[in-house]
XYZ file of C-alpha atoms in Angstrom:
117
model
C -65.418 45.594 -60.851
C -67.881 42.940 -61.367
C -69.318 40.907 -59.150
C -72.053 38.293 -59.524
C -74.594 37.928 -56.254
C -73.911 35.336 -54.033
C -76.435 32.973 -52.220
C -76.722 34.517 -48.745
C -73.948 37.731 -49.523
C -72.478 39.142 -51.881
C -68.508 38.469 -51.535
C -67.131 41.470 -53.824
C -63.179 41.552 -54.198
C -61.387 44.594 -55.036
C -57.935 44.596 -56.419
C -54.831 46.560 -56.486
C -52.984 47.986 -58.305
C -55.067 47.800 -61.761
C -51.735 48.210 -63.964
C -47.945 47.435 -62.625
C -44.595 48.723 -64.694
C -41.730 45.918 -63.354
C -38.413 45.439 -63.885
C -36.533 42.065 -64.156
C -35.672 40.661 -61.393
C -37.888 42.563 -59.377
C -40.446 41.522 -56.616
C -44.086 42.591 -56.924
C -46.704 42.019 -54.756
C -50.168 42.384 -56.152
C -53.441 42.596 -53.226
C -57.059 41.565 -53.547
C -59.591 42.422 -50.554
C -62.657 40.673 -49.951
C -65.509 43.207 -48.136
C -66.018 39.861 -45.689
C -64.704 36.792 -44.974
C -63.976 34.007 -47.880
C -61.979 31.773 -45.560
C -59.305 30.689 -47.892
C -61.536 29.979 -50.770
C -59.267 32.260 -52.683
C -57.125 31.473 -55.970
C -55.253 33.282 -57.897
C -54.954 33.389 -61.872
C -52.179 34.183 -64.596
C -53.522 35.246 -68.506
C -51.645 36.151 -71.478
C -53.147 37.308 -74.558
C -54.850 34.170 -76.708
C -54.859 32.176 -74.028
C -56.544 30.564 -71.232
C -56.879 31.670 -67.176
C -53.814 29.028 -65.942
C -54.332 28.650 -61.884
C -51.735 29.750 -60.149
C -52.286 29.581 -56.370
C -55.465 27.843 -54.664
C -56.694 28.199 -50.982
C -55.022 31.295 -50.535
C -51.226 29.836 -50.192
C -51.049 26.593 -52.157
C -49.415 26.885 -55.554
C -50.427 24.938 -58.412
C -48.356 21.558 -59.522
C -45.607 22.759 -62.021
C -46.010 26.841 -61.310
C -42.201 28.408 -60.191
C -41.917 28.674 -56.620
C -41.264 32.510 -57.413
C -44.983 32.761 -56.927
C -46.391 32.259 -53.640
C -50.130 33.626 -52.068
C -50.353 35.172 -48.522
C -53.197 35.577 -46.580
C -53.981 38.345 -43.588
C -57.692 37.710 -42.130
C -59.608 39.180 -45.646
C -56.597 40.292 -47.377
C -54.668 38.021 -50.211
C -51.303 38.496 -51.443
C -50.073 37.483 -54.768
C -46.319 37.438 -54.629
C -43.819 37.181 -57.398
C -39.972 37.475 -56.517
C -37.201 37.728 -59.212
C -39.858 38.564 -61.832
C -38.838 36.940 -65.213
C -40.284 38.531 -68.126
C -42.483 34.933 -69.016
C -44.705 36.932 -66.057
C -45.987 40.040 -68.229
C -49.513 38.791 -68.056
C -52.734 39.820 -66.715
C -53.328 38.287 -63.288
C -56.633 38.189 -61.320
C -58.023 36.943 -57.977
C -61.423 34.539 -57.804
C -63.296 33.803 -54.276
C -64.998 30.630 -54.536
C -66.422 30.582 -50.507
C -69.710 32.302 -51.476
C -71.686 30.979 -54.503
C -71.773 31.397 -57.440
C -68.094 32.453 -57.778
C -67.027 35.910 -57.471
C -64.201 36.939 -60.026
C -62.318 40.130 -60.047
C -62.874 42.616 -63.383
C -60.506 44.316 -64.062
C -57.235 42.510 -63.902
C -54.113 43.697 -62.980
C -51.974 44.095 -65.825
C -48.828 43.708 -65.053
C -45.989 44.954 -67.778
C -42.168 45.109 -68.513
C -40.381 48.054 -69.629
């Protein structure tokens, strides 16, 4: 976990779980906890090998413009959910969680690796 300071807190997320075995068709859900409140200043972010963070889901629930709607984001008070349903195996990726409601942002090390048998 690495977390930069933040100007007036420090908004640290924590992640889980750190590595994920799926099978097709499956639905995972994957959790990232901030230690206070972030409103909804939360996205999250997909990354395969050689290639760019793609955005995923913004403000906690909102999914990106041409992302499946097999993703979706959940929030509970300072709890975020990262849903995928009828995982595909395009989704072996790594996938991480950013907070962007304290400054500078906050972004989640390590990932969660997510993997098909």
């Amino acid at each position: 976990l690495a977390c930069l300071p933040a100007a007036g807190g420090t908004a640290e997320l924590t992640q889980s779980p750190t590595h994920l075995s799926v099978s097709l068709r499956d639905s995972v859900s994957l959790i990232c906890r901030a230690n206070e409140s972030v409103s909804d200043y939360l996205s999250w972010y997909q990354q395969k090998p050689g290639q760019p963070p793609k955005l995923i889901i913004y403000d906690a629930d909102n999914l990106e413009s041409g992302v499946s709607d097999r993703f979706s984001g959940i929030q509970s008070d300072t709890e975020f959910i990262l849903k995928i349903s009828t995982v595909e195996a395009d989704d072996a990726a790594a996938y991480y969680c950013q907070q962007g409601y304290a400054l500078p942002p906050t972004v989640l090390q390590p990932r969660t690796q997510t993997l098909l048998p």
